[in-house]
Coordinates of N, CA and C in Angstrom, one line a residue:
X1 N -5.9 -43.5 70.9 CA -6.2 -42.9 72.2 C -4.9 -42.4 72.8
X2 N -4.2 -43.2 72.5 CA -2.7 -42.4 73.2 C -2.1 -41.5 72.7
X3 N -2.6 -41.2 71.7 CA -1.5 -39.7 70.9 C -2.8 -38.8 71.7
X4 N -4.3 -38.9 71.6 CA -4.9 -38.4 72.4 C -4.3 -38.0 74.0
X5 N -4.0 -38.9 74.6 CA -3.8 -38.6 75.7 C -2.5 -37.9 76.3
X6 N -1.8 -37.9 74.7 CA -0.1 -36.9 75.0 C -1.0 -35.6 74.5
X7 N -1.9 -35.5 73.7 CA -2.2 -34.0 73.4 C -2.8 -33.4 74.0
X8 N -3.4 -34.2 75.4 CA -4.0 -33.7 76.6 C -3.0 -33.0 77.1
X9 N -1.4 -34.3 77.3 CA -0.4 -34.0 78.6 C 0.4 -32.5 78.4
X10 N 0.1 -32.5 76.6 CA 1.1 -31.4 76.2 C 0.1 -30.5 76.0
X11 N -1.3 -30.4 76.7 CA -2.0 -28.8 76.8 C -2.5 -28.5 75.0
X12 N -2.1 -29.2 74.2 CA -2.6 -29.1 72.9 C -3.8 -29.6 72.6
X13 N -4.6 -28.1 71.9 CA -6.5 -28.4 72.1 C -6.6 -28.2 70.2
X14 N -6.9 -29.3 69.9 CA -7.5 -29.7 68.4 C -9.2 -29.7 68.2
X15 N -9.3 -28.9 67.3 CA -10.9 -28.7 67.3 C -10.9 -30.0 66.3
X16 N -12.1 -30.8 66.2 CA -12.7 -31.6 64.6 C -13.4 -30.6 63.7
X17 N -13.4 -30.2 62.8 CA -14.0 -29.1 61.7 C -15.6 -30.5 61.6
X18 N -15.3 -31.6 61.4 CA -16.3 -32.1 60.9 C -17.5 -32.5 61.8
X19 N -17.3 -32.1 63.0 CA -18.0 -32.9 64.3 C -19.3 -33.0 64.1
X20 N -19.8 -31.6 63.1 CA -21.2 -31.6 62.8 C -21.3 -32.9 61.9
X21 N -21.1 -33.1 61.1 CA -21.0 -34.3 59.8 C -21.2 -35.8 60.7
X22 N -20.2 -35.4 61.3 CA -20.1 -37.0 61.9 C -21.4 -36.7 63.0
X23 N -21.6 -36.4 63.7 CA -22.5 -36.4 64.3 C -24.0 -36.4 63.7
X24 N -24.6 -36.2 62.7 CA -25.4 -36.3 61.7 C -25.3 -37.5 60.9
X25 N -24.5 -37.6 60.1 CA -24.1 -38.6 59.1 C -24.1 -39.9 59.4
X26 N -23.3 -40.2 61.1 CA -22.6 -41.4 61.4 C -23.6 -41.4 62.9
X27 N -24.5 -41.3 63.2 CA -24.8 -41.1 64.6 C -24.4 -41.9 65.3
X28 N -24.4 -43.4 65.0 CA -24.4 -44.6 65.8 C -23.0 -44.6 66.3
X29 N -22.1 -44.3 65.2 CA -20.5 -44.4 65.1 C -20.4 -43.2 66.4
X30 N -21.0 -42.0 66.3 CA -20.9 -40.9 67.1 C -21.3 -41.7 68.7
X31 N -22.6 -41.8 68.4 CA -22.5 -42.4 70.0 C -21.8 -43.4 70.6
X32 N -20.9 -44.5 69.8 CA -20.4 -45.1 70.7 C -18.9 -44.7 70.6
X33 N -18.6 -43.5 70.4 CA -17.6 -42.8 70.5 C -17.4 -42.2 71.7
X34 N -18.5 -41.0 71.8 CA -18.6 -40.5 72.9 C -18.9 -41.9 74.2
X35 N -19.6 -43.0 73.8 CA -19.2 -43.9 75.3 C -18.0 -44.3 75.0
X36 N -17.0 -44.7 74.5 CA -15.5 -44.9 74.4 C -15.0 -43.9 75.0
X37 N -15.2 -42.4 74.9 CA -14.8 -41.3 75.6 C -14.9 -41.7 76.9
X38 N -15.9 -41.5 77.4 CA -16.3 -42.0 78.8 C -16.0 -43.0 79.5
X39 N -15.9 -44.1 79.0 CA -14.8 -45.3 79.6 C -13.5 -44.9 79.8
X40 N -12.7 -44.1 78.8 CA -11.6 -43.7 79.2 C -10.9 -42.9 80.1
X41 N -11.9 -41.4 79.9 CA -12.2 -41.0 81.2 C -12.2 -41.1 82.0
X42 N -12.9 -42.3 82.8 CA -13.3 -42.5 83.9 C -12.4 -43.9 84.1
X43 N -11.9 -44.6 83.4 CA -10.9 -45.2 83.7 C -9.5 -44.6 84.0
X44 N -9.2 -43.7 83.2 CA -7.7 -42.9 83.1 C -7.8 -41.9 84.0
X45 N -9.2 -41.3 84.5 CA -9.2 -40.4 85.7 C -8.6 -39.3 84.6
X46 N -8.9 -38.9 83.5 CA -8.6 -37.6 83.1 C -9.9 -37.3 82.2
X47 N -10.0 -36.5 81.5 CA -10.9 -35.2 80.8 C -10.4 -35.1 79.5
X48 N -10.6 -35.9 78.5 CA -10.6 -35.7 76.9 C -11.2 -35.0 76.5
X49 N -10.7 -33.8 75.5 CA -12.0 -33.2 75.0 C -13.0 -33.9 74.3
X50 N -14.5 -33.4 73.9 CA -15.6 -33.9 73.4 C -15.4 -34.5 71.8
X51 N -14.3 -33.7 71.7 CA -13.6 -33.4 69.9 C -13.4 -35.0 69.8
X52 N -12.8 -35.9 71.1 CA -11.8 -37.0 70.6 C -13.2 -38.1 70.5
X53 N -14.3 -37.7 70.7 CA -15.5 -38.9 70.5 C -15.5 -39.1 68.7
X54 N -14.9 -37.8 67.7 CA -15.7 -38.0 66.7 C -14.4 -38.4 66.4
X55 N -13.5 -38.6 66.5 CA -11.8 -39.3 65.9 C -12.4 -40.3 66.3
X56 N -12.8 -40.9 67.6 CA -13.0 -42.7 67.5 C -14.1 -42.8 66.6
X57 N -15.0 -42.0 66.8 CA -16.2 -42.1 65.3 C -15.8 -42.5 64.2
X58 N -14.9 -41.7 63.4 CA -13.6 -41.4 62.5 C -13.6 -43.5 62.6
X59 N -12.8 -43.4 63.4 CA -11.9 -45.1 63.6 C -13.0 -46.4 63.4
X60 N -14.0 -45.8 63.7 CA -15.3 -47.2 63.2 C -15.7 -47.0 62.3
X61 N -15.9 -45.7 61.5 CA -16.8 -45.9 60.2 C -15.0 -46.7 58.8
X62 N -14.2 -45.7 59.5 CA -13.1 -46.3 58.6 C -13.1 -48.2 59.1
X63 N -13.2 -48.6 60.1 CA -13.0 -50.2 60.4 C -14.7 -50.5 59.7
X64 N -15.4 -50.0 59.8 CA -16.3 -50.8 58.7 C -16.1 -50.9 57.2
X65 N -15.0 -50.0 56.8 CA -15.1 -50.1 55.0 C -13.4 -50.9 55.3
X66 N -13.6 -51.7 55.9 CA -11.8 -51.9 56.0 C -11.7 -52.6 54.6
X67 N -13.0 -52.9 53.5 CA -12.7 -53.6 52.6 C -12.2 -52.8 51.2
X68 N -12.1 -51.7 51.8 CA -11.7 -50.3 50.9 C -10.4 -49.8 51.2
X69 N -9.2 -50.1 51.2 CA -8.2 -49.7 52.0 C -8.4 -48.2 51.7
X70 N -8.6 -47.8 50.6 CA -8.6 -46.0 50.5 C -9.9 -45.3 51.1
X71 N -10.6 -46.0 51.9 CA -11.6 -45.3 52.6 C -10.8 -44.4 53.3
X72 N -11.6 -42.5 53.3 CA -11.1 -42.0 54.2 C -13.0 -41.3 54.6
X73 N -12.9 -41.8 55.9 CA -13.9 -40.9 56.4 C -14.1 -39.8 56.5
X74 N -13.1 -39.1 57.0 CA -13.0 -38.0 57.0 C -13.4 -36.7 55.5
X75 N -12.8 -37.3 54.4 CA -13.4 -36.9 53.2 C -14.6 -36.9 52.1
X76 N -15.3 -38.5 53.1 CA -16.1 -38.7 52.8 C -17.6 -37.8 53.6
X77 N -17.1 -37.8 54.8 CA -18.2 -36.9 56.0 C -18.4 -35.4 55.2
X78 N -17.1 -34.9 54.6 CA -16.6 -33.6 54.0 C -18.0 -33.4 52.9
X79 N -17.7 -34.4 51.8 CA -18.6 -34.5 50.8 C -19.9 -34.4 51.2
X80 N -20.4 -35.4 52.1 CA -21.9 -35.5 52.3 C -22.4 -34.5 52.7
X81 N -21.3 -33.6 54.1 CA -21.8 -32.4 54.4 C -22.0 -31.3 52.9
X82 N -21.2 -31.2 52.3 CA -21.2 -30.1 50.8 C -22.5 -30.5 50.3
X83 N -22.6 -31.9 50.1 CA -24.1 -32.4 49.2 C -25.1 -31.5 49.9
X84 N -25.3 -31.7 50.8 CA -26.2 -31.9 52.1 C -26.4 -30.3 52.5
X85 N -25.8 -29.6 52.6 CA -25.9 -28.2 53.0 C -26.2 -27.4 50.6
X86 N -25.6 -28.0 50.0 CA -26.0 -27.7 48.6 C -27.8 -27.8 48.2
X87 N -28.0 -28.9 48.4 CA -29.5 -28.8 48.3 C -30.3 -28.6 49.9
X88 N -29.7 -28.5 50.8 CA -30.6 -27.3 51.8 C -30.7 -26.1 51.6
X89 N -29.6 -25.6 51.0 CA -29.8 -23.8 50.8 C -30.1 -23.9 49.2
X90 N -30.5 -25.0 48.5 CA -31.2 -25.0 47.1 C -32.4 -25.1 47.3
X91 N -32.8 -25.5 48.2 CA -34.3 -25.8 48.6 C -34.9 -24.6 49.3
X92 N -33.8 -24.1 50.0 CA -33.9 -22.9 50.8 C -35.5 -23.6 52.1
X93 N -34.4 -24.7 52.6 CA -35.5 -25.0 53.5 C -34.5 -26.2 54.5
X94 N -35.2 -26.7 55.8 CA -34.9 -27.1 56.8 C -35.2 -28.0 56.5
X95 N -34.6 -29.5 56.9 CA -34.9 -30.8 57.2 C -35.3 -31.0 58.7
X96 N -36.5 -32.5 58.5 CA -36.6 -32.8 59.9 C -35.6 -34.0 60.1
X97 N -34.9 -33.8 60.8 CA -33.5 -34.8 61.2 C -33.9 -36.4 61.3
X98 N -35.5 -36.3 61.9 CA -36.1 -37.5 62.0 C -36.6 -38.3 61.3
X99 N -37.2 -37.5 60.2 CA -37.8 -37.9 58.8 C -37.3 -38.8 58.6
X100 N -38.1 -39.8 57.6 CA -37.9 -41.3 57.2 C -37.1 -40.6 55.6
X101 N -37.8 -39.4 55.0 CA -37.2 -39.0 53.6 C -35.9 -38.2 53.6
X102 N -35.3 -37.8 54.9 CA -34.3 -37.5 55.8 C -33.3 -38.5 55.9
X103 N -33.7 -39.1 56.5 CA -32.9 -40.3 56.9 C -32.2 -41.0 55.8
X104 N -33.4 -41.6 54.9 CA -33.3 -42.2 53.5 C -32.4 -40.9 52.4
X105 N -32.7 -40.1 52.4 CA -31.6 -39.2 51.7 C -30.2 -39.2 52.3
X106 N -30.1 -39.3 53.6 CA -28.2 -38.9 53.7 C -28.3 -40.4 53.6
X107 N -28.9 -41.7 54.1 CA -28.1 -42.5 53.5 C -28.1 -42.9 52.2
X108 N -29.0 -42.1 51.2 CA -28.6 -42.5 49.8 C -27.3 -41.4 49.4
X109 N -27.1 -40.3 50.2 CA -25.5 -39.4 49.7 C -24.6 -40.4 50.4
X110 N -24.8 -41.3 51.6 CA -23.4 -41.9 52.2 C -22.6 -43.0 50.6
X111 N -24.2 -43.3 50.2 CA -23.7 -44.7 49.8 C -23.1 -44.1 48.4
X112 N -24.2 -43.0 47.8 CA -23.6 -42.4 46.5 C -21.8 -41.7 46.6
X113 N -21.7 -41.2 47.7 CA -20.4 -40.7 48.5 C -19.5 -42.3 47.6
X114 N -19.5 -42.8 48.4 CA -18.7 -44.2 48.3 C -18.7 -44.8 46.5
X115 N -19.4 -44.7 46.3 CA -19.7 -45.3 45.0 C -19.0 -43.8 43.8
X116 N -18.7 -42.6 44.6 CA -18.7 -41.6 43.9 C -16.6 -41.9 44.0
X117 N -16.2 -42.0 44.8 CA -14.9 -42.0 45.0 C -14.3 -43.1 44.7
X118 N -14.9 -44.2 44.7 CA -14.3 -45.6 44.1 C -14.6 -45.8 42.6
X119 N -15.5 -44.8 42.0 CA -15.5 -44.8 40.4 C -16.6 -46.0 40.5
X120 N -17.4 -46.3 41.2 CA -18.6 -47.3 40.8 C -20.1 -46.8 41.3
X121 N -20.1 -45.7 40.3 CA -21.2 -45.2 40.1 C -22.1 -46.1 39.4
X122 N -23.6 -46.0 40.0 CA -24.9 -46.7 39.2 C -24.8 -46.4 37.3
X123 N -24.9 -47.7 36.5 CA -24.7 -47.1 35.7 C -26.1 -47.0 34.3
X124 N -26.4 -46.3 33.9 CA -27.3 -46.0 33.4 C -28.2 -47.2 32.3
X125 N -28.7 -47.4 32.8 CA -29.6 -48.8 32.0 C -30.3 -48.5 31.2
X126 N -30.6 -47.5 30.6 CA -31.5 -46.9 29.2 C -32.9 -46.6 30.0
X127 N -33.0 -46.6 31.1 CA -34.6 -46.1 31.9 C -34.6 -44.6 31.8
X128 N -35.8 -44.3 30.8 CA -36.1 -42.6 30.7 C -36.4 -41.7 31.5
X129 N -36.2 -42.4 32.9 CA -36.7 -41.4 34.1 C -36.1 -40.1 34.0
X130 N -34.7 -40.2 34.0 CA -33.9 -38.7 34.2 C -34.5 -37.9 33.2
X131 N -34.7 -38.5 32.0 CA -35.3 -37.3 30.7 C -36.7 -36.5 31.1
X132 N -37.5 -37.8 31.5 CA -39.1 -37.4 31.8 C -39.0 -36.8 32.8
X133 N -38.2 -36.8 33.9 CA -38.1 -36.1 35.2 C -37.7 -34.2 34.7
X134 N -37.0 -34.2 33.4 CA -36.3 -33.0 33.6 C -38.3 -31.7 33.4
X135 N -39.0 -32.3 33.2 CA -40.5 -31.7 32.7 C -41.2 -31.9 33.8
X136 N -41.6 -32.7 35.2 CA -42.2 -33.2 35.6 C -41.9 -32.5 37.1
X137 N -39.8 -33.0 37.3 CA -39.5 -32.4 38.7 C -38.6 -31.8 38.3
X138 N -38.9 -30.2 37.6 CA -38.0 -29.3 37.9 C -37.2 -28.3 38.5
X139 N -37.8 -28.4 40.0 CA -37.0 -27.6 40.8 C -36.2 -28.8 41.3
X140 N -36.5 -30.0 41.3 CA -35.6 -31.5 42.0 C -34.5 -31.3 40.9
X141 N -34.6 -31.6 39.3 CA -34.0 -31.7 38.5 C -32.9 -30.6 38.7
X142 N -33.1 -29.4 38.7 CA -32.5 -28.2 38.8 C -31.8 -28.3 39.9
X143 N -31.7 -28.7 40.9 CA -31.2 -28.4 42.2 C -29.7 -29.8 41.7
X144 N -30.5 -31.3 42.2 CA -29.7 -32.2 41.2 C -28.9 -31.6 40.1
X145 N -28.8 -30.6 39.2 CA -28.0 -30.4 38.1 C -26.7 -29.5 38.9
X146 N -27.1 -28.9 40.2 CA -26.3 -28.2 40.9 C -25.4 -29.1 41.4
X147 N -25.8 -29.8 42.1 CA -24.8 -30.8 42.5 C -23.9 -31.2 41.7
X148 N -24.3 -32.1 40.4 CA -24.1 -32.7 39.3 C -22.5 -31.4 39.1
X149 N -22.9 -30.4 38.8 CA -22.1 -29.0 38.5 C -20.7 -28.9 39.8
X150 N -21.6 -28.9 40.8 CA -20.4 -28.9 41.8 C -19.6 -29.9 42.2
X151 N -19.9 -31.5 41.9 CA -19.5 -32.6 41.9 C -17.8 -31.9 40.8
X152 N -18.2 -31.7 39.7 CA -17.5 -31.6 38.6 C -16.3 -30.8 38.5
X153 N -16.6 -29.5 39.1 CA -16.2 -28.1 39.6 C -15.1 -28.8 40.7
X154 N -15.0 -29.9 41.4 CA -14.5 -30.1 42.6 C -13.1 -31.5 42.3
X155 N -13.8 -32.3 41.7 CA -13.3 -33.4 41.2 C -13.3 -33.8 39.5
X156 N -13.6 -32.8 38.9 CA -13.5 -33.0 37.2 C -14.2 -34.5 37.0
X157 N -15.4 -34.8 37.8 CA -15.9 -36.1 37.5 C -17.2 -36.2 37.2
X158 N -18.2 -36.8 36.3 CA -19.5 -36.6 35.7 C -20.3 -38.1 36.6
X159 N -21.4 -37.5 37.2 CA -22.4 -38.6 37.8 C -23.0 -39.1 36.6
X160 N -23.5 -39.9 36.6 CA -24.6 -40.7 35.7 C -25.7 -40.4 35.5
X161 N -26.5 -40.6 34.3 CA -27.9 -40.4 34.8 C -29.0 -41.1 35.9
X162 N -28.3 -42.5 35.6 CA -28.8 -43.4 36.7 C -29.1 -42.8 38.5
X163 N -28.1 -42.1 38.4 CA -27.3 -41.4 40.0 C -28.1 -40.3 40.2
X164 N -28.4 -39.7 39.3 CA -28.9 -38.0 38.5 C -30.6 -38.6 39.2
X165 N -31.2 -39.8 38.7 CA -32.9 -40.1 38.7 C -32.8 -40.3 40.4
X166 N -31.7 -41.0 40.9 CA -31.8 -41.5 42.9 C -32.3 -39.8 43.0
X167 N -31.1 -39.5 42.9 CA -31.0 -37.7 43.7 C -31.8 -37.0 43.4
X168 N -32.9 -36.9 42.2 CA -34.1 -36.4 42.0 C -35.0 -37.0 42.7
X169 N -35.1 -38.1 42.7 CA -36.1 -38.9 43.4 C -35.9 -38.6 45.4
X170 N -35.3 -38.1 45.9 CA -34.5 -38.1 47.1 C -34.9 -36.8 47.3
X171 N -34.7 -36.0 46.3 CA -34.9 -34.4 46.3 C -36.4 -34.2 46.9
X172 N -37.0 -34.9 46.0 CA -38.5 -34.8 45.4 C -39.1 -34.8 46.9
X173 N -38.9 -35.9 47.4 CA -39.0 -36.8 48.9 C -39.4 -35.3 50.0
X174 N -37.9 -34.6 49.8 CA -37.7 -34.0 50.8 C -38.1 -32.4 50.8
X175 N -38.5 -32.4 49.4 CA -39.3 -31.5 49.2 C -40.9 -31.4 49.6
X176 N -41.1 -32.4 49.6 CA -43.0 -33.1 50.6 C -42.8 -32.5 51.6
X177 N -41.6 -32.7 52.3 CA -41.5 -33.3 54.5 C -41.7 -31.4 54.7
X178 N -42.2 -31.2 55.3 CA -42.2 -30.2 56.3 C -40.8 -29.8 57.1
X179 N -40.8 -28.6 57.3 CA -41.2 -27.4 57.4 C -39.6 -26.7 56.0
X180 N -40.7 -25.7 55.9 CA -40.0 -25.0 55.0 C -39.3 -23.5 55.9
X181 N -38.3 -23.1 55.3 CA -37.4 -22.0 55.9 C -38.6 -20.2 55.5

């Protein structure tokens, strides 16, 4: 809050690139950000930009993984948004924000997120789903192989098939929910 409040004193206006992410991704983190905004505000008698709710956002999702010293939120919000906007314009369709198969999807990319950068990815137990799925859900499977592709293309790192059957199954989901683009 204090380097905040010298970047007020020195006229220096910092956008967050992620605001959308955090605000989606982390909502709870997001709202009691923006009320931390507002207590300070109205304590300090000054005018923070809107931008400094998603830095305190930033500061609670990182104090929840404090059991991760290399947790960075910031890179992780990065990721989910790439997932997340990859299979919406693969689907070439809209999410309802509210959806339970909505919901259930970004938090199965938070947790795969996490599991993807600490190297403890699900690991493949010999269950044939991903094979049988590639006949069954092929526009899911296909979209998932995009990912799978872009994952790889970004970080030279290979998902599992275990990880491969979540994200088809997640796909599949959100392919049901209404409305399409």
């Amino acid at each position: 809050m204090n380097f905040a409040i010298e970047r007020l004193k020195q006229n220096m206006v910092t956008t967050n690139r992620l605001i959308w992410e955090i605000q989606n991704f982390y909502p709870e983190e997001y709202a009691a950000g923006v009320h931390c905004l507002k207590l300070v505000n109205k304590a300090l008698h000054i005018q923070l930009p809107d931008d400094e709710a998603v830095n305190i956002a930033f500061h609670l999702v990182n104090a929840q993984s404090s059991n991760n010293p290399e947790y960075d939120s910031a890179r992780y919000a990065k990721l989910i948004g790439e997932i997340v906007n990859l299979v919406r314009y693969s689907l070439n369709k809209e999410f309802h924000k509210d959806s339970i198969h909505y919901l259930r999807f970004i938090t199965h990319i938070r947790f795969f997120v996490e599991r993807f950068f600490t190297d403890k990815m699900l690991e493949d137990n010999g269950d044939s789903f991903y094979l049988t799925s590639k006949n069954r859900y092929q526009k899911e499977v296909e979209v998932a192989n995009k990912v799978k592709s872009f994952l790889y293309d970004q970080y030279q790192k290979l998902i599992t098939d275990e990880e491969m059957s979540f994200l088809i199954i997640h796909i599949n989901r959100l392919l049901r929910d209404e409305p399409s683009v």
